[in-house]
């Protein structure tokens, strides 16, 4: 966390995309690489990067999991997570979150990774869409993006039945291969997951996908796994678990004695994190309350692979994000890069495969933890499951749902303990019996008769009827549906049925003759309720003024092995086929028979009343549910209206921003125009010929003064410089330009025009603000005056050198010693005679003080005074005699002559000292 990262510099070597450290509030852009700064965690919200400080200064951090989770929540099915080479297990749980939101997950093939810890752990989850080497990922990403961009290959329409049939075929394939029926799962979820599988395989129609499922049974298993994907982790929604621990578990544990067990059911447990979380909470509560109970946690799921993972109880290091260090130390065992659940919690939990929709539930439960399962089921299944949970719980039991779930219309079964976190207590109310089939006494009001039949109703009903009639010795019969509507008639039924007066209807109850209607309705009701055959003996049916005794038989039947939804009504003549006249019947009827008939009618009336009451309750519940749905719809409409208002405001804000940007753009254009004018005037005022070339040495632009060097006109823009004539004598200009473009090293070359005018040609690389080379800039500085001045100076220097050599040659020819002194009386030069007379050498003489020479002059103070006066007063002295003892022992006399000199160029005062040997004179 304290290291200064150079990751951006490292990555820039391998890509032309911008690579930067992410900053707070950075809006994500395409083709950009963002690096997480040191000691920060990165999240994304509304496609904007947010930097966050880690909770602990030093700890095992999982920044990839953290970012993947926020990415899944922010981008949902548009999120794509890729795990490449790396050590540890970071990224695994984050990929699960992305997969749960139906995003795309990719992992580098472990054999291609330098460090295969992260890829191997992620791939082992079985939730990865593609395991590929990195070089094959771009093609996969581009193909997936193009395919998913088409979005929704099909729509479910009420007026178009082909698509629902195709969906039903997929459900049938899933049920055939897995034994699980997904037809009552929420349509939106199912469609999105099927669409995602189609995107992965680049299929654009349901028919093609169904064919693909037939040809690739493994895809059915993959689709099944896709349907079961749910987001789960330890202590999901920590506040909810904290409320459960403080408000619910202490009371539940306190009600138990040492001899009773605490029973918990976790349906839809997935890979077990939720079940183990409940176990950890119970263990902590028992320790705080100093109690020890036998705890049984039943965790079930329909996914066998998830159950196997849960039984192992081994999870990656990334659970550190969800489990605090104290719990991790107490309830988990560290094993390499994983954490295994401890024995104390593992022995509490029993994992088992179970389909909650069709398998028997667990009973006598104290807690049911069913979180984020109901959101995948439609209202029909939810209404079936909530009474099931009520039945399975003890009188004081608790139901713990997900934060997005509710009990809905089943509020009479549960009392809310915490509405925010969806914790409910079971109410002690009796659950009414399952709804039974009822045939209405009152004819349907203005409702067209509809018959639910298989695709070929005539053939199917005929086959079913023939089979049933053969089994029943083929008496006059009719097949009716659950509404009592006649679907098929066999034999002569006119003695028992007749058209009812008024509007023509095919309801068997309405068509029953006198004496048959009550018993027929009661028999149908009992057959529908008990799903068994009902036989009524000795019914008296009045037909054409006569009465006949019959046996009425009502039997449930089914088509193609499905649940019974048809009924066979048979009319069998009694063994005594004797007609009974009205007179004889009146004589034989007794008071007991009248009483029996009245009791029967009373029984029927009671059952009808009970049915009517239950129907009324059901209707009230439906009305209540409809009212709630209408309220929900109203809220959604209000929400949509608010969103539209917000969108309108955002549009207005956007328009204002566009106006502001447009104004700024106009200002920038004006500023750019002024800058261009300034630059043009500047270049013209400098009168420097300037030429701009691109990397191909084509003319981009030039100043007006370039014509003095290269004859260019406006139409020459875009032409090669080699095709344009110049006034330069040198022909190396192209070579120099190529050298600068190749080496990027500026060059300066003096060139001369045909008019003998000199220019300094300067060639520099043309760099953009992004430090990109886009050609060269050539300037020609007029240096003709300087060049000719240099030539004159060179000529003067040569003349001066010649004069100097001439003077020195003259001095060297003199026979008298001659020496030149500086203002400080140090020797500047001397002739050959001086060196010979005094036996000196130039290297030991020049630069030395004259009075320090080995051959010392006599009368030194007086001579020094004369020399100093010569310098100061600009005077001279002659005939100053000195006597000098030479090295050979002889003594010689010299006449000295001194003159002051002025070297004008160097502004130095000199003394020329001449010595004449006068030893032999008188």
XYZ file of C-alpha atoms in Angstrom, residues 177-857:
681
model
C -33.174 -34.611 -18.945
C -33.147 -33.164 -15.420
C -36.562 -34.036 -13.971
C -37.221 -30.381 -13.054
C -40.021 -28.225 -14.435
C -39.193 -24.543 -15.046
C -42.505 -23.592 -16.666
C -43.636 -21.690 -13.548
C -40.409 -19.748 -13.101
C -40.638 -16.039 -13.831
C -40.777 -15.455 -17.582
C -38.364 -12.505 -17.658
C -35.658 -14.423 -15.833
C -36.086 -17.547 -17.976
C -36.082 -15.556 -21.217
C -32.956 -13.618 -20.259
C -31.066 -16.774 -19.385
C -32.132 -18.572 -22.567
C -31.224 -15.488 -24.563
C -27.796 -15.410 -22.934
C -27.091 -19.019 -23.917
C -28.197 -18.186 -27.460
C -25.783 -15.233 -27.522
C -22.912 -17.436 -26.409
C -23.585 -19.855 -29.282
C -24.377 -17.095 -31.828
C -27.950 -18.282 -32.470
C -30.630 -15.831 -33.552
C -33.870 -17.802 -33.175
C -35.502 -20.136 -30.683
C -35.997 -22.800 -33.343
C -32.236 -22.922 -33.989
C -31.558 -23.103 -30.269
C -34.040 -25.989 -29.825
C -32.277 -27.834 -32.643
C -28.955 -27.086 -30.959
C -30.276 -28.554 -27.688
C -31.334 -31.735 -29.495
C -27.918 -32.081 -31.127
C -25.914 -31.163 -28.005
C -27.319 -32.731 -24.813
C -24.478 -31.133 -22.868
C -26.031 -27.738 -23.627
C -29.196 -28.857 -21.801
C -27.073 -29.416 -18.710
C -25.418 -26.004 -19.206
C -28.821 -24.344 -19.570
C -30.007 -26.144 -16.422
C -26.977 -24.803 -14.552
C -27.726 -21.348 -15.963
C -31.281 -21.520 -14.618
C -29.991 -22.349 -11.136
C -27.372 -19.614 -10.887
C -28.003 -17.537 -7.808
C -25.856 -15.001 -6.030
C -24.892 -16.192 -2.566
C -22.156 -15.524 -0.059
C -21.551 -15.617 3.685
C -23.781 -13.238 5.669
C -25.303 -11.625 2.598
C -26.997 -8.446 3.812
C -25.052 -8.396 7.130
C -27.635 -6.118 8.783
C -30.367 -8.699 8.128
C -28.335 -11.443 9.812
C -27.562 -9.110 12.709
C -31.306 -8.490 13.212
C -31.911 -12.256 13.064
C -29.243 -12.816 15.706
C -30.555 -10.171 18.100
C -34.338 -10.364 17.651
C -35.107 -13.964 16.707
C -32.497 -16.538 17.679
C -32.270 -15.728 21.431
C -36.019 -16.242 21.893
C -36.006 -19.389 19.759
C -33.129 -20.896 21.756
C -34.664 -19.842 25.085
C -37.893 -21.710 24.308
C -35.978 -24.961 23.831
C -35.039 -27.331 26.634
C -31.890 -29.397 26.754
C -33.763 -32.426 25.418
C -35.185 -30.654 22.363
C -33.385 -29.954 19.115
C -33.363 -26.720 17.187
C -34.470 -27.432 13.622
C -33.700 -25.114 10.671
C -34.450 -25.534 6.976
C -32.519 -23.675 4.261
C -34.181 -24.437 0.896
C -32.243 -23.356 -2.188
C -28.947 -23.419 -0.268
C -26.759 -23.379 -3.410
C -23.103 -23.879 -2.362
C -23.851 -23.724 1.368
C -22.699 -20.281 2.469
C -26.116 -19.303 3.809
C -26.588 -22.542 5.765
C -23.171 -22.218 7.382
C -23.886 -18.549 8.168
C -27.016 -19.587 10.098
C -24.982 -22.235 11.917
C -22.371 -19.659 12.929
C -25.063 -17.311 14.283
C -26.700 -20.117 16.316
C -23.323 -21.156 17.722
C -22.519 -17.580 18.776
C -25.955 -17.160 20.410
C -25.614 -20.424 22.355
C -22.229 -19.342 23.648
C -23.560 -15.945 24.727
C -26.560 -17.590 26.451
C -24.464 -20.430 27.916
C -26.696 -23.094 26.367
C -25.984 -26.169 24.295
C -28.714 -27.539 22.053
C -28.832 -30.222 19.408
C -28.949 -28.112 16.238
C -30.142 -29.619 12.959
C -29.859 -27.479 9.834
C -31.344 -29.067 6.712
C -29.897 -27.439 3.586
C -31.446 -28.506 0.279
C -31.121 -27.622 -3.387
C -31.959 -29.203 -6.739
C -28.401 -28.692 -8.030
C -26.362 -31.781 -7.135
C -23.047 -30.120 -8.054
C -23.789 -27.224 -5.724
C -24.702 -29.698 -2.962
C -21.370 -31.504 -3.432
C -19.506 -28.197 -3.175
C -21.446 -27.310 -0.021
C -20.660 -30.694 1.566
C -16.928 -30.100 1.117
C -17.233 -26.804 2.965
C -14.090 -25.413 1.330
C -14.107 -21.808 0.112
C -11.527 -19.447 -1.458
C -9.626 -16.785 0.449
C -11.943 -14.153 -0.977
C -14.542 -14.971 1.727
C -12.423 -12.618 3.854
C -14.546 -9.819 2.402
C -17.705 -11.299 3.989
C -16.404 -13.048 7.147
C -14.765 -10.949 9.842
C -11.388 -12.095 11.231
C -12.761 -13.306 14.588
C -15.316 -15.619 12.953
C -12.731 -16.729 10.446
C -10.363 -17.716 13.235
C -13.021 -19.488 15.295
C -15.102 -21.322 12.688
C -12.701 -21.930 9.763
C -9.494 -23.865 9.151
C -6.835 -22.405 6.806
C -5.722 -24.849 4.099
C -3.282 -23.422 1.515
C -5.305 -20.830 -0.426
C -8.695 -21.930 0.947
C -10.693 -21.910 4.170
C -12.575 -25.019 5.307
C -15.576 -24.819 7.629
C -14.834 -26.144 11.116
C -16.190 -29.397 12.548
C -18.494 -27.628 15.025
C -20.552 -25.987 12.269
C -20.178 -28.764 9.710
C -21.808 -31.306 12.016
C -24.867 -29.070 12.395
C -25.676 -29.023 8.678
C -27.132 -31.841 6.595
C -27.096 -31.298 2.829
C -29.543 -33.124 0.571
C -30.928 -32.764 -2.941
C -34.589 -31.756 -2.913
C -37.109 -30.157 -5.240
C -39.110 -27.872 -2.996
C -41.952 -27.765 -5.527
C -42.727 -31.491 -5.506
C -40.793 -33.222 -2.711
C -42.178 -33.448 0.864
C -41.036 -30.633 3.162
C -39.261 -30.888 6.499
C -41.577 -30.380 9.485
C -41.512 -29.150 13.086
C -39.104 -26.407 12.128
C -38.091 -23.424 14.235
C -36.647 -21.394 11.383
C -36.932 -21.439 7.588
C -34.304 -19.398 5.791
C -35.499 -19.078 2.199
C -33.687 -16.084 0.787
C -33.777 -15.029 -2.855
C -35.639 -18.106 -4.062
C -39.164 -16.734 -4.358
C -38.007 -13.960 -6.690
C -37.422 -16.571 -9.389
C -40.935 -18.099 -9.083
C -44.209 -16.773 -10.412
C -47.202 -15.877 -8.226
C -48.772 -19.341 -8.604
C -45.799 -21.139 -7.092
C -45.363 -18.498 -4.398
C -48.963 -19.063 -3.266
C -48.224 -22.782 -3.022
C -44.921 -22.404 -1.148
C -45.963 -19.960 1.564
C -48.730 -22.263 2.974
C -46.174 -25.047 2.760
C -43.744 -23.035 4.908
C -46.583 -22.247 7.332
C -47.352 -25.942 7.612
C -43.676 -26.884 8.152
C -43.024 -24.346 10.941
C -43.700 -24.791 14.640
C -46.324 -22.451 16.186
C -43.583 -19.986 17.180
C -41.513 -20.570 14.028
C -39.809 -17.847 11.977
C -39.621 -17.309 8.216
C -36.543 -15.436 6.948
C -36.890 -14.162 3.351
C -34.669 -12.122 1.056
C -34.721 -8.341 1.057
C -36.571 -8.298 -2.303
C -39.227 -10.839 -1.289
C -42.509 -10.693 0.648
C -45.386 -12.920 1.728
C -47.780 -10.929 -0.497
C -51.366 -12.098 -0.222
C -50.508 -14.640 2.524
C -50.263 -12.054 5.298
C -52.898 -13.913 7.322
C -50.339 -16.714 7.771
C -47.430 -14.606 9.073
C -46.750 -11.578 11.248
C -43.913 -9.253 10.325
C -41.117 -9.031 12.931
C -38.916 -6.831 10.752
C -40.427 -5.492 7.545
C -37.173 -4.085 6.186
C -35.277 -7.375 6.343
C -38.342 -9.567 5.726
C -38.399 -11.594 8.953
C -41.847 -13.066 9.724
C -43.374 -15.043 12.590
C -45.871 -17.856 11.975
C -49.454 -17.146 12.964
C -51.483 -19.871 14.665
C -54.266 -20.045 12.092
C -55.740 -23.053 10.378
C -55.097 -23.377 6.688
C -58.200 -24.123 4.643
C -58.274 -27.279 2.606
C -56.895 -27.108 -0.942
C -59.265 -25.518 -3.371
C -61.652 -28.135 -4.777
C -63.257 -28.153 -8.181
C -66.742 -26.640 -8.159
C -69.416 -26.676 -10.811
C -71.598 -23.564 -10.586
C -75.303 -23.834 -10.019
C -75.920 -20.530 -11.761
C -75.086 -20.661 -15.470
C -72.058 -18.631 -16.544
C -72.980 -15.048 -17.357
C -72.290 -13.960 -20.914
C -69.172 -16.117 -21.150
C -68.269 -18.041 -24.220
C -67.700 -21.721 -23.560
C -64.045 -22.710 -23.916
C -62.686 -26.203 -23.839
C -59.129 -27.009 -22.827
C -58.213 -29.894 -25.043
C -55.043 -31.337 -26.457
C -53.941 -30.266 -29.913
C -56.211 -32.862 -31.649
C -59.347 -32.811 -29.440
C -61.646 -34.997 -31.543
C -59.200 -37.857 -31.844
C -57.880 -37.669 -28.287
C -61.295 -37.430 -26.584
C -62.639 -40.232 -28.784
C -59.794 -42.529 -27.793
C -60.144 -41.661 -24.107
C -63.948 -42.062 -24.227
C -63.828 -45.413 -25.995
C -61.351 -46.771 -23.504
C -63.396 -45.554 -20.508
C -66.704 -46.819 -21.939
C -65.289 -50.244 -22.610
C -64.177 -50.439 -19.000
C -67.698 -49.392 -17.892
C -69.646 -51.717 -20.267
C -70.549 -48.753 -22.457
C -73.784 -47.408 -20.889
C -75.113 -44.012 -22.131
C -72.418 -41.601 -21.030
C -70.963 -38.139 -21.392
C -67.463 -36.730 -20.828
C -67.352 -33.329 -19.148
C -64.571 -30.993 -18.084
C -64.026 -29.457 -14.667
C -66.645 -26.796 -15.445
C -69.336 -29.382 -16.256
C -69.279 -28.601 -19.983
C -70.068 -31.603 -22.194
C -67.171 -32.532 -24.470
C -68.279 -35.896 -25.787
C -71.525 -37.937 -25.725
C -71.860 -41.695 -26.200
C -75.133 -43.575 -26.613
C -78.715 -42.374 -26.191
C -78.765 -39.934 -23.300
C -82.090 -38.297 -24.133
C -83.879 -40.019 -21.214
C -81.477 -38.283 -18.776
C -80.498 -35.033 -20.482
C -82.445 -32.417 -22.374
C -81.616 -28.912 -23.616
C -82.283 -26.278 -20.986
C -84.720 -23.487 -21.853
C -83.246 -20.127 -22.874
C -79.792 -19.653 -24.360
C -78.347 -22.940 -25.607
C -75.662 -24.257 -23.285
C -73.814 -27.546 -23.052
C -73.576 -27.695 -19.261
C -74.542 -31.173 -18.065
C -76.064 -29.912 -14.808
C -78.310 -27.476 -16.640
C -79.375 -30.236 -19.068
C -80.183 -32.865 -16.380
C -83.816 -33.975 -16.182
C -86.030 -33.682 -13.108
C -84.795 -35.770 -10.195
C -81.224 -36.002 -11.519
C -79.843 -32.457 -11.220
C -79.171 -32.390 -7.465
C -77.523 -35.818 -7.244
C -75.535 -35.201 -10.454
C -74.090 -31.950 -9.102
C -73.267 -33.561 -5.751
C -71.615 -36.556 -7.401
C -69.487 -34.356 -9.648
C -68.423 -32.312 -6.638
C -67.421 -35.429 -4.652
C -65.554 -36.920 -7.599
C -63.601 -33.703 -8.116
C -62.775 -33.395 -4.429
C -61.832 -36.987 -3.739
C -60.499 -37.804 -7.231
C -62.287 -41.176 -7.033
C -65.332 -42.752 -8.589
C -68.718 -41.828 -7.078
C -71.744 -44.147 -7.527
C -75.294 -43.134 -6.595
C -77.930 -45.915 -6.549
C -81.707 -45.867 -7.148
C -82.098 -42.376 -8.539
C -85.570 -41.635 -9.843
C -85.494 -39.673 -13.080
C -88.687 -38.264 -14.555
C -88.863 -38.743 -18.330
C -91.962 -37.910 -20.429
C -94.319 -38.252 -17.450
C -92.733 -41.533 -16.350
C -90.150 -42.255 -13.672
C -87.141 -44.536 -14.101
C -84.677 -45.847 -11.518
C -81.027 -45.524 -12.565
C -77.511 -45.846 -11.197
C -75.420 -42.662 -11.657
C -71.684 -43.217 -11.937
C -69.153 -40.305 -12.033
C -65.506 -41.208 -12.585
C -62.424 -38.925 -12.944
C -60.313 -39.639 -16.044
C -57.151 -38.108 -17.459
C -55.547 -37.668 -20.869
C -51.948 -38.700 -21.629
C -51.126 -39.493 -18.007
C -51.704 -35.954 -16.774
C -53.622 -34.975 -13.646
C -57.406 -35.743 -13.858
C -59.217 -32.917 -15.582
C -62.151 -34.773 -17.220
C -65.040 -36.751 -15.768
C -67.004 -39.651 -17.228
C -70.716 -39.484 -16.311
C -72.562 -42.767 -16.969
C -76.311 -43.444 -16.674
C -76.996 -47.138 -15.957
C -80.511 -48.586 -15.765
C -81.325 -50.304 -12.440
C -81.634 -54.103 -12.431
C -85.451 -53.754 -12.301
C -86.296 -51.971 -15.582
C -89.936 -51.838 -14.592
C -91.709 -48.543 -15.260
C -93.316 -47.062 -12.195
C -96.470 -45.113 -12.648
C -97.164 -41.917 -10.808
C -100.065 -43.514 -8.956
C -98.284 -46.675 -7.770
C -95.232 -44.621 -6.811
C -97.398 -42.398 -4.650
C -98.854 -45.391 -2.902
C -95.466 -46.946 -2.149
C -93.708 -43.819 -1.002
C -93.390 -43.704 2.732
C -92.721 -41.000 5.186
C -89.131 -42.241 5.753
C -88.316 -41.815 2.097
C -89.531 -38.234 2.216
C -87.422 -37.553 5.251
C -84.383 -39.156 3.609
C -84.862 -37.039 0.536
C -85.170 -33.885 2.586
C -82.030 -34.773 4.542
C -80.207 -35.352 1.283
C -81.306 -31.980 -0.052
C -80.324 -30.379 3.235
C -76.869 -31.987 3.022
C -76.478 -30.721 -0.485
C -77.610 -27.253 0.582
C -75.036 -27.202 3.402
C -72.232 -28.286 1.080
C -73.342 -25.749 -1.512
C -73.375 -23.055 1.172
C -69.913 -24.059 2.352
C -68.696 -24.018 -1.216
C -70.229 -20.603 -1.774
C -68.554 -19.276 1.388
C -65.160 -20.618 0.325
C -65.646 -19.238 -3.146
C -66.478 -15.880 -1.627
C -63.329 -16.021 0.504
C -61.310 -16.962 -2.541
C -62.900 -14.147 -4.523
C -62.129 -11.721 -1.690
C -58.500 -12.882 -1.638
C -58.289 -12.483 -5.383
C -59.828 -9.034 -5.131
C -57.361 -8.180 -2.389
C -54.508 -9.483 -4.518
C -55.871 -7.577 -7.516
C -56.091 -4.434 -5.414
C -52.488 -4.881 -4.305
C -51.447 -5.432 -7.909
C -53.355 -2.306 -8.943
C -51.665 -0.355 -6.164
C -48.333 -1.737 -7.291
C -49.171 -0.824 -10.884
C -50.173 2.658 -9.748
C -46.883 3.034 -7.909
C -45.023 1.820 -10.981
C -46.904 4.323 -13.117
C -46.076 7.071 -10.632
C -42.473 5.921 -10.669
C -42.501 5.890 -14.470
C -43.999 9.386 -14.452
C -41.285 10.570 -12.076
C -38.668 8.953 -14.304
C -40.148 10.742 -17.302
C -40.031 14.013 -15.384
C -36.455 13.275 -14.427
C -35.633 12.405 -18.033
C -37.235 15.654 -19.144
C -35.151 17.602 -16.640
C -32.037 15.708 -17.686
C -32.835 16.483 -21.325
C -33.235 20.149 -20.491
C -29.991 20.056 -18.536
C -28.314 18.308 -21.439
C -29.610 20.963 -23.837
C -28.232 23.654 -21.551
C -24.906 21.874 -21.441
C -24.912 21.584 -25.228
C -25.614 25.302 -25.531
C -22.763 26.002 -23.109
C -20.441 23.668 -24.988
C -21.493 25.241 -28.287
C -20.737 28.704 -26.903
C -17.382 27.503 -25.613
C -16.698 25.908 -28.977
C -17.447 29.190 -30.775
C -15.095 30.913 -28.364
C -12.410 28.320 -29.029
C -12.877 28.708 -32.776
C -12.517 32.494 -32.511
C -9.491 32.088 -30.284
C -7.996 29.588 -32.727
C -8.662 31.984 -35.601
C -6.950 34.830 -33.731
C -4.038 32.531 -32.889
C -3.696 31.543 -36.540
C -3.696 35.195 -37.559
C -1.096 36.007 -34.902
C 1.094 33.129 -36.010
C 0.804 34.118 -39.674
C 1.712 37.733 -38.920
C 4.532 36.612 -36.674
C 5.987 34.374 -39.358
C 5.626 37.093 -41.973
C 7.232 39.704 -39.718
C 10.227 37.460 -39.034
C 10.809 37.128 -42.786
C 12.247 33.672 -42.221
C 11.539 31.211 -45.053
C 9.820 28.223 -43.375
C 8.641 24.935 -44.875
C 6.550 22.151 -43.248
C 6.778 18.601 -44.626
C 5.010 15.383 -43.583
C 6.676 12.005 -43.020
C 6.488 11.300 -46.764
C 8.259 14.597 -47.514
C 5.139 16.151 -49.004
C 4.543 19.889 -48.631
C 2.038 20.670 -45.861
C 2.396 24.448 -45.519
C 5.005 27.233 -45.971
C 5.553 30.954 -45.427
C 5.518 33.494 -48.236
C 9.274 34.124 -47.947
C 10.139 30.550 -48.940
C 10.060 31.626 -52.595
C 13.534 33.188 -52.127
C 14.899 29.650 -51.605
C 12.379 27.208 -53.113
C 9.892 28.281 -55.754
C 6.579 27.241 -54.110
C 3.023 28.327 -54.861
C -0.280 27.401 -53.117
C -1.024 24.611 -55.577
C 2.183 22.841 -54.519
C 0.639 21.711 -51.219
C 0.701 17.913 -51.124
C 3.500 17.566 -53.680
C 6.790 15.848 -52.974
C 9.586 18.286 -52.201
C 11.827 16.354 -54.589
C 9.572 17.401 -57.504
C 10.021 21.111 -56.837
C 12.982 23.159 -58.072
C 15.074 25.159 -55.591
C 17.656 27.959 -55.911
C 20.273 26.140 -53.787
C 23.580 24.981 -55.164
C 23.750 21.980 -52.790
C 21.849 18.825 -53.744
C 22.021 17.178 -50.288
C 18.799 18.697 -48.914
C 16.763 15.509 -49.490
C 19.413 13.395 -47.769
C 19.424 15.720 -44.759
C 15.599 15.604 -44.470
C 15.540 11.803 -44.652
C 18.244 11.642 -41.971
C 16.220 13.824 -39.573
C 12.996 11.801 -40.149
C 14.908 8.574 -39.515
C 17.025 9.610 -36.506
C 14.859 12.472 -35.093
C 18.110 14.424 -34.539
C 17.948 18.125 -35.620
C 20.509 19.269 -38.181
C 21.983 22.628 -39.249
C 23.677 23.035 -42.623
C 25.012 26.149 -44.374
C 23.759 26.314 -47.961
C 24.349 28.802 -50.771
C 21.910 29.934 -53.428
C 22.709 30.403 -57.093
C 22.826 34.123 -56.317
C 25.781 33.446 -53.957
C 23.642 34.249 -50.935
C 24.273 32.175 -47.824
C 21.518 30.560 -45.651
C 21.633 28.470 -42.498
C 19.228 25.544 -43.180
C 17.842 24.183 -39.885
C 15.806 20.922 -39.983
C 13.809 19.846 -36.872
C 11.248 17.009 -36.297
C 7.609 18.204 -36.210
C 6.100 17.023 -32.872
C 2.413 17.151 -31.975
C 1.068 17.813 -28.445
C 0.812 14.030 -28.041
C 4.569 13.787 -28.771
C 3.947 12.144 -32.142
C 6.326 12.846 -35.066
C 4.414 14.007 -38.132
C 7.175 15.281 -40.408
C 9.812 18.037 -40.292
C 10.085 21.832 -40.134
C 12.749 23.507 -42.313
C 13.830 27.112 -41.766
C 16.321 29.144 -43.826
C 18.094 31.902 -41.873
C 19.796 34.546 -44.024
C 23.434 34.526 -42.812
C 24.964 36.165 -45.883
C 26.217 39.243 -43.964
C 27.710 37.137 -41.189
C 29.256 34.745 -43.675
C 30.969 37.564 -45.619
C 32.089 39.254 -42.378
C 33.685 35.995 -41.317
C 35.502 35.861 -44.638
C 36.858 39.426 -44.120
C 37.947 38.605 -40.567
C 39.689 35.494 -41.807
C 41.532 37.641 -44.389
C 42.609 40.201 -41.704
C 43.771 37.427 -39.385
C 45.843 35.991 -42.171
C 47.346 39.398 -42.942
C 48.112 39.928 -39.247
C 49.728 36.551 -39.031
C 51.861 37.361 -42.027
C 52.867 40.704 -40.479
C 53.723 38.996 -37.257
C 55.886 36.483 -39.013
C 57.564 39.345 -40.959
C 58.306 41.281 -37.790
C 59.616 38.232 -36.004
C 61.884 37.418 -38.911
C 63.310 40.950 -38.808
C 63.906 40.744 -35.052
C 65.584 37.403 -35.409
C 68.105 38.886 -37.869
C 69.317 41.557 -35.345
C 72.693 40.847 -33.703
C 71.966 42.723 -30.493
C 70.060 41.037 -27.683
C 66.400 42.137 -27.738
C 63.674 41.349 -25.202
C 60.019 42.383 -24.850
C 58.668 42.946 -21.335
C 55.091 43.100 -20.062
C 53.758 45.722 -17.699
C 54.782 43.598 -14.714
C 58.309 43.303 -16.206
C 57.878 39.677 -17.116
C 59.440 38.472 -20.340
C 57.044 38.017 -23.202
C 59.581 37.178 -25.933
C 63.266 37.555 -26.836
C 65.403 37.055 -29.925
C 67.937 34.345 -30.547
C 70.916 36.629 -29.744
C 69.507 37.272 -26.216
C 69.279 33.578 -25.487
C 72.779 32.975 -26.842
C 74.422 35.871 -24.980
C 72.962 34.905 -21.636
C 72.930 31.124 -22.205
C 69.160 30.888 -21.671
C 66.427 28.781 -23.184
C 62.989 30.023 -24.287
C 61.024 27.547 -22.173
C 62.786 28.665 -18.976
C 62.700 32.335 -19.852
C 59.343 33.380 -21.273
C 56.940 34.422 -18.517
C 59.606 34.952 -15.862
C 60.452 38.235 -14.098
C 63.491 39.747 -15.821
C 65.388 40.279 -12.561
C 64.893 36.632 -11.560
C 66.952 35.272 -14.418
C 70.060 33.346 -13.502
C 72.162 35.854 -15.408
C 71.366 38.797 -13.093
C 71.854 42.378 -14.320
